[in-house]
Every structure is written in C-alpha cells, then in structure tokens.
Short mmCIF file of C-alpha atoms in Angstrom, two decimals:
data_model
loop_
_atom_site.label_atom_id
_atom_site.label_comp_id
_atom_site.label_asym_id
_atom_site.label_seq_id
_atom_site.Cartn_x
_atom_site.Cartn_y
_atom_site.Cartn_z
CA MET A 1 15.46 16.70 4.84
CA ARG A 2 13.57 15.38 1.85
CA PRO A 3 11.72 12.09 2.64
CA ARG A 4 13.81 9.09 1.61
CA VAL A 5 12.33 5.93 0.07
CA LEU A 6 14.19 2.71 -0.70
CA THR A 7 13.14 0.32 -3.45
CA VAL A 8 14.36 -3.30 -3.29
CA ALA A 9 13.58 -4.73 -6.71
CA GLY A 10 14.78 -5.82 -10.13
CA SER A 11 16.05 -3.66 -12.97
CA ASP A 12 13.91 -3.24 -16.11
CA SER A 13 16.22 -2.39 -19.00
CA GLY A 14 13.26 -0.95 -20.90
CA GLY A 15 12.64 1.59 -18.15
CA GLY A 16 8.90 0.96 -17.73
CA ALA A 17 8.81 -1.11 -14.57
CA GLY A 18 11.04 -2.29 -11.74
CA ILE A 19 13.71 -0.07 -10.19
CA GLN A 20 13.40 2.43 -13.01
CA ALA A 21 9.66 2.95 -12.55
CA ASP A 22 10.10 3.11 -8.79
CA LEU A 23 12.70 5.87 -8.90
CA LYS A 24 10.69 7.90 -11.42
CA THR A 25 7.62 7.67 -9.20
CA MET A 26 9.53 8.65 -6.08
CA LEU A 27 10.99 11.68 -7.85
CA ALA A 28 7.60 12.72 -9.22
CA LEU A 29 6.09 12.59 -5.73
CA GLY A 30 8.75 14.74 -4.08
CA THR A 31 10.89 12.11 -2.34
CA HIS A 32 14.47 10.97 -2.69
CA GLY A 33 14.53 7.47 -4.17
CA MET A 34 17.29 4.96 -3.44
CA SER A 35 17.71 1.43 -4.71
CA VAL A 36 18.79 -2.10 -3.88
CA VAL A 37 19.00 -4.06 -7.15
CA THR A 38 17.99 -7.69 -6.63
CA ALA A 39 18.06 -8.85 -10.26
CA VAL A 40 18.88 -7.64 -13.74
CA THR A 41 16.46 -8.32 -16.58
CA ALA A 42 16.77 -8.00 -20.34
CA GLN A 43 13.32 -6.54 -20.94
CA ASN A 44 11.50 -4.40 -23.48
CA SER A 45 7.95 -3.64 -24.60
CA LEU A 46 7.56 -7.18 -25.93
CA GLY A 47 8.53 -9.10 -22.80
CA VAL A 48 11.38 -10.40 -20.66
CA GLN A 49 14.16 -12.03 -22.63
CA GLY A 50 16.34 -12.94 -19.66
CA ALA A 51 16.74 -12.47 -15.91
CA TRP A 52 19.72 -12.86 -13.57
CA GLU A 53 19.40 -12.53 -9.83
CA LEU A 54 22.14 -10.96 -7.74
CA PRO A 55 23.86 -12.82 -4.88
CA VAL A 56 22.28 -12.43 -1.44
CA ALA A 57 25.53 -10.86 -0.19
CA ALA A 58 25.28 -8.11 -2.81
CA VAL A 59 21.68 -7.37 -1.86
CA ARG A 60 22.52 -7.23 1.84
CA ALA A 61 25.47 -4.94 1.23
CA GLN A 62 23.43 -2.48 -0.86
CA TYR A 63 20.66 -2.39 1.79
CA ARG A 64 23.01 -1.87 4.72
CA SER A 65 25.00 0.76 2.84
CA VAL A 66 21.92 2.90 2.30
CA VAL A 67 20.03 2.33 5.54
CA ASP A 68 22.98 2.60 7.91
CA ASP A 69 24.22 5.90 6.48
CA ILE A 70 21.33 7.71 4.81
CA GLY A 71 18.31 6.19 6.53
CA VAL A 72 14.84 5.60 5.10
CA GLN A 73 11.27 6.65 5.82
CA ALA A 74 9.72 3.83 3.75
CA VAL A 75 10.80 0.65 1.94
CA LYS A 76 9.17 -0.85 -1.14
CA THR A 77 9.86 -4.37 -2.47
CA GLY A 78 9.30 -5.72 -5.95
CA MET A 79 10.97 -8.56 -7.86
CA LEU A 80 12.85 -10.82 -5.42
CA ALA A 81 13.20 -13.87 -7.68
CA SER A 82 14.28 -16.60 -5.21
CA ALA A 83 13.50 -17.93 -1.77
CA GLU A 84 16.98 -16.92 -0.58
CA LEU A 85 16.47 -13.32 -1.66
CA VAL A 86 12.97 -13.18 -0.19
CA GLU A 87 14.15 -14.40 3.17
CA ALA A 88 17.15 -12.08 3.26
CA VAL A 89 15.05 -9.03 2.38
CA ALA A 90 12.36 -9.98 4.90
CA GLU A 91 15.04 -10.14 7.60
CA LEU A 92 16.42 -6.74 6.61
CA ILE A 93 12.98 -5.12 6.60
CA ALA A 94 12.16 -6.60 10.00
CA GLY A 95 15.17 -4.79 11.42
CA THR A 96 14.30 -1.44 9.82
CA ASP A 97 12.10 1.09 11.61
CA ALA A 98 10.10 2.18 8.57
CA PRO A 99 6.84 1.13 6.89
CA ALA A 100 7.24 -1.49 4.16
CA VAL A 101 5.12 -1.80 1.01
CA VAL A 102 5.38 -5.32 -0.39
CA ASP A 103 4.47 -5.82 -4.04
CA PRO A 104 4.66 -9.64 -4.32
CA VAL A 105 5.72 -9.68 -7.95
CA GLY A 106 5.07 -13.05 -9.56
CA VAL A 107 4.84 -12.40 -13.30
CA SER A 108 5.53 -9.51 -15.65
CA LYS A 109 2.91 -7.61 -17.59
CA HIS A 110 3.69 -9.93 -20.51
CA GLY A 111 3.21 -13.13 -18.48
CA ASP A 112 6.89 -13.89 -17.86
CA SER A 113 7.69 -15.51 -14.51
CA LEU A 114 9.69 -13.28 -12.14
CA LEU A 115 9.47 -15.43 -9.00
CA ALA A 116 10.56 -19.03 -8.58
CA SER A 117 7.75 -21.35 -7.47
CA SER A 118 10.00 -22.49 -4.62
CA ALA A 119 9.93 -18.93 -3.25
CA LEU A 120 6.17 -18.73 -2.76
CA ASP A 121 6.22 -20.19 0.72
CA SER A 122 8.93 -17.75 1.76
CA VAL A 123 6.78 -14.86 0.52
CA ARG A 124 3.85 -16.18 2.56
CA THR A 125 5.67 -16.95 5.78
CA ARG A 126 8.58 -14.46 5.83
CA LEU A 127 7.84 -11.43 3.64
CA LEU A 128 4.12 -10.78 4.08
CA PRO A 129 4.35 -10.82 7.90
CA VAL A 130 6.72 -7.80 7.82
CA ALA A 131 4.62 -5.80 5.36
CA THR A 132 2.78 -2.64 6.35
CA VAL A 133 0.84 -2.89 3.10
CA ALA A 134 0.78 -5.85 0.68
CA THR A 135 -0.34 -4.98 -2.86
CA PRO A 136 -1.06 -8.16 -4.85
CA ASN A 137 -2.97 -8.18 -8.11
CA LEU A 138 -5.53 -10.89 -8.76
CA ASP A 139 -3.03 -13.30 -10.37
CA GLU A 140 -0.71 -12.91 -7.38
CA VAL A 141 -3.61 -13.44 -4.96
CA ALA A 142 -4.40 -16.74 -6.69
CA GLN A 143 -0.71 -17.71 -6.72
CA LEU A 144 -0.25 -16.99 -3.02
CA THR A 145 -3.60 -18.02 -1.53
CA GLY A 146 -5.48 -20.15 -4.06
CA VAL A 147 -8.37 -17.66 -4.05
CA HIS A 148 -9.57 -16.86 -7.56
CA VAL A 149 -11.37 -13.53 -7.91
CA THR A 150 -13.93 -13.29 -10.68
CA SER A 151 -16.09 -10.45 -9.38
CA GLU A 152 -15.94 -7.46 -7.08
CA GLN A 153 -17.66 -9.49 -4.37
CA ASP A 154 -14.68 -11.83 -4.22
CA LEU A 155 -12.27 -9.07 -3.19
CA ARG A 156 -13.17 -9.34 0.51
CA ARG A 157 -12.40 -13.07 0.48
CA ALA A 158 -9.12 -12.42 -1.27
CA ALA A 159 -8.15 -9.74 1.25
CA ALA A 160 -8.92 -12.03 4.18
CA ALA A 161 -6.74 -14.74 2.67
CA VAL A 162 -3.82 -12.32 2.24
CA LEU A 163 -4.23 -10.80 5.71
CA ALA A 164 -4.05 -14.28 7.20
CA TYR A 165 -0.34 -14.27 6.37
CA GLY A 166 0.30 -11.25 8.56
CA PRO A 167 0.52 -7.91 6.70
CA ARG A 168 -1.07 -5.00 8.57
CA TRP A 169 -3.02 -3.95 5.47
CA ALA A 170 -3.92 -5.66 2.22
CA LEU A 171 -4.61 -3.76 -1.00
CA ILE A 172 -6.27 -6.16 -3.46
CA LYS A 173 -5.98 -4.65 -6.91
CA GLY A 174 -9.01 -5.41 -9.06
CA GLY A 175 -7.70 -3.97 -12.28
CA HIS A 176 -8.14 -7.28 -14.11
CA LEU A 177 -11.89 -7.23 -13.49
CA SER A 178 -14.32 -5.65 -15.96
CA GLY A 179 -15.88 -2.24 -15.39
CA ASP A 180 -14.30 0.51 -13.30
CA ALA A 181 -10.88 -0.15 -11.81
CA VAL A 182 -11.78 -1.03 -8.22
CA ASP A 183 -9.38 -1.91 -5.42
CA LEU A 184 -10.07 -2.93 -1.85
CA LEU A 185 -7.83 -1.71 1.00
CA THR A 186 -8.49 -3.28 4.40
CA ASP A 187 -6.81 -4.18 7.66
CA GLY A 188 -9.54 -6.68 8.48
CA THR A 189 -11.56 -4.10 10.42
CA GLU A 190 -11.99 -1.04 8.25
CA GLU A 191 -12.49 -1.07 4.48
CA HIS A 192 -11.70 1.46 1.81
CA TRP A 193 -13.08 0.86 -1.69
CA LEU A 194 -11.08 2.78 -4.28
CA ARG A 195 -12.64 3.31 -7.67
CA ALA A 196 -11.38 4.98 -10.82
CA PRO A 197 -12.54 5.06 -14.42
CA ARG A 198 -10.95 2.48 -16.66
CA HIS A 199 -8.93 4.15 -19.41
CA ASP A 200 -8.89 2.60 -22.85
CA ASN A 201 -5.10 2.49 -23.10
CA ARG A 202 -3.08 -0.67 -23.64
CA HIS A 203 0.16 1.01 -22.52
CA THR A 204 0.12 0.02 -18.85
CA HIS A 205 3.55 -1.49 -18.29
CA GLY A 206 4.74 -0.78 -14.76
CA THR A 207 1.40 -0.09 -13.08
CA GLY A 208 2.02 -2.39 -10.10
CA CYS A 209 5.52 -1.08 -9.44
CA THR A 210 4.32 2.48 -9.81
CA LEU A 211 1.40 2.09 -7.42
CA ALA A 212 3.47 0.41 -4.69
CA SER A 213 6.20 3.04 -5.03
CA ALA A 214 3.65 5.84 -4.85
CA ILE A 215 2.22 4.36 -1.65
CA ALA A 216 5.69 4.16 -0.15
CA ALA A 217 6.45 7.76 -1.17
CA HIS A 218 3.28 9.04 0.52
CA LEU A 219 3.98 6.98 3.64
CA ALA A 220 7.45 8.49 3.79
CA ARG A 221 5.82 11.92 3.69
CA GLY A 222 3.89 11.06 6.86
CA ARG A 223 0.51 10.08 5.47
CA SER A 224 -1.59 7.29 6.99
CA VAL A 225 -2.02 4.07 5.05
CA PRO A 226 -5.53 4.95 3.75
CA GLU A 227 -4.37 8.44 2.79
CA ALA A 228 -1.23 7.13 1.09
CA VAL A 229 -3.12 4.50 -0.90
CA THR A 230 -5.84 6.93 -1.98
CA ALA A 231 -3.27 9.44 -3.20
CA ALA A 232 -1.25 6.70 -4.93
CA LYS A 233 -4.35 5.42 -6.69
CA ALA A 234 -5.04 8.91 -8.08
CA TYR A 235 -1.43 9.23 -9.25
CA VAL A 236 -1.31 5.87 -11.03
CA THR A 237 -4.73 6.46 -12.64
CA GLY A 238 -3.35 9.62 -14.24
CA ALA A 239 -0.18 7.80 -15.25
CA ILE A 240 -2.22 5.06 -16.96
CA ALA A 241 -4.34 7.63 -18.82
CA ALA A 242 -1.12 9.21 -20.13
CA GLY A 243 0.61 5.90 -20.96
CA PHE A 244 2.44 6.02 -24.27
CA ALA A 245 3.65 3.76 -27.05
CA LEU A 246 7.24 2.58 -26.80
CA GLY A 247 8.71 -0.14 -29.01
CA GLY A 248 6.50 -2.69 -30.67
CA GLY A 249 4.52 -3.94 -27.70
CA ILE A 250 3.04 -2.62 -24.44
CA GLY A 251 4.33 0.83 -23.57
CA PRO A 252 4.77 2.25 -20.06
CA VAL A 253 2.62 4.48 -17.93
CA ASP A 254 3.75 8.09 -17.83
CA HIS A 255 5.37 8.80 -14.46
CA SER A 256 5.77 12.51 -15.24
CA TRP A 257 2.15 13.17 -16.23
CA GLU A 258 1.52 15.64 -13.40
CA LEU A 259 4.80 17.46 -13.98
CA ARG A 260 4.11 17.88 -17.71
CA ARG A 261 0.46 18.83 -17.42
CA GLY A 262 1.14 22.54 -17.17
CA THR A 263 3.94 22.68 -19.77
CA ASP A 264 2.76 20.79 -22.82
CA GLY A 265 -0.99 20.61 -22.34
CA VAL A 266 -1.06 16.85 -21.69
#
C-alpha cells in the first residue's frame, strides 16, 4: 500500500501554504496525503485577511475517522491556533504509533499571527514532547524559547533550547540568516548541518509547511530522520528556486518542480 501521511493544519485559500501545500508535497513525493483541517483562513499573496478555528470536536472527529480506518505512517502538524487545539492534537498524536513532524507555526510569511499567545505554553509542554522532529524557524525559536539567533553559531544554542522541551530531534531552520541557507538537525548527540545555495527569489510562500510535509513523507517511506530531513531539504530548495509569481504579493514555491522538469524544461 502507498505510504499514508496525515497533515493536521489550517487551510490556505490561496493554495500556497497550509493543508494545500502539505497535500501537494505529499503527492509529489509519492505518498497518499490526508488531512485534518484545524482552521480556515482567508489568505492570498498579500497576507491573511481572516482566520477561523474549528471546534475541538470537529478536529478530533476528522483525526479519528482517518487514523482508525485508513491508518497513517507519519503525521505532520501546522497551524493549530489555540491552546485547546494544541492540547487535543498532542493527545491524539501521543496515542498514534507513527512519527510526528511538528511545525510550530506562529506567524505567516506576511507576519500575520496564526497562534494565540495563550497557546505557547501548550506548544512547549504538550506538543513538542510528542514530536519526532520539531521544525521551528528563527522567529518561532525566539517565540518559544527566548533564544534570538543572529548568526550560524547561535543555532546550537537554539537547538538545545528546543530539545529541552522534549522532541526527539530539532531542526532549526536558518533561512532568515544571511549567506547560504543553513539548517541544523540534532538530537542533542549527533549533528547534521544542511546547506543549500540561497536563491534570489521572493516567491517563497509555504516553505515551512512544504519542508515539514516533505520530512513526514520521507519518514512514512521508511527513511531515518537524518535521511528524511536531507531529502526534504533538497526538495524544498528546488521548490524555492522554481517559486513563481501569483497575485500581487509573495507567490508560492513550486511543489511540482521535479515532476515538470522533464516535460517543460523548467
């Protein structure tokens, strides 16, 4: 049976991030993507115009419906919005025998808040402890731990602060630093430094969702955490390079870049 991956996240009506980006990524990487919608956003290339979270009961019902019948080989979380949703999803993941990739989404690419400040403690104490891999960017690291990363040398300190909350692995994404795009993956014992050239392309909407979903897809296919993260980094780097204009603001990365490479020369 094709590997099955479940995303638990918010809907992006513009199609560049959230559930939509997750499902595109899972399809591109040869897995069957399924979804638990936690919130609905009115969102486009210019920003988030509105967001409405779903009731906890609706999120639980979606999750149980999929997991109890179809089953999953990996779970990925994104926008969870409130403390109540964070705690419910953490409980569901804890009872699921599958690796979990936690993308602790705090703000959108445009700077719009996607997580209530009251939910931060629940992310720290309930969600991160059940994560196989946590994938915060530098803003999320600062939001969760108070550690502010200004150089590559700070990534170790950031990773240690995230690991203190209990995930098995931390992937600290250094994309906001200058120079090459460097990330640090560590479990506190071994380290993997992942580097890629920085592409001069402003159309990067959905990078965090895409990377976390790619990791989950590779984990579902049986790869180890370092193998899954390395492969996901290569996939998202290509997607960023092929990012395209959409609307009047920041366009999305191209989830189908590998599929199209042999058909249209891109």
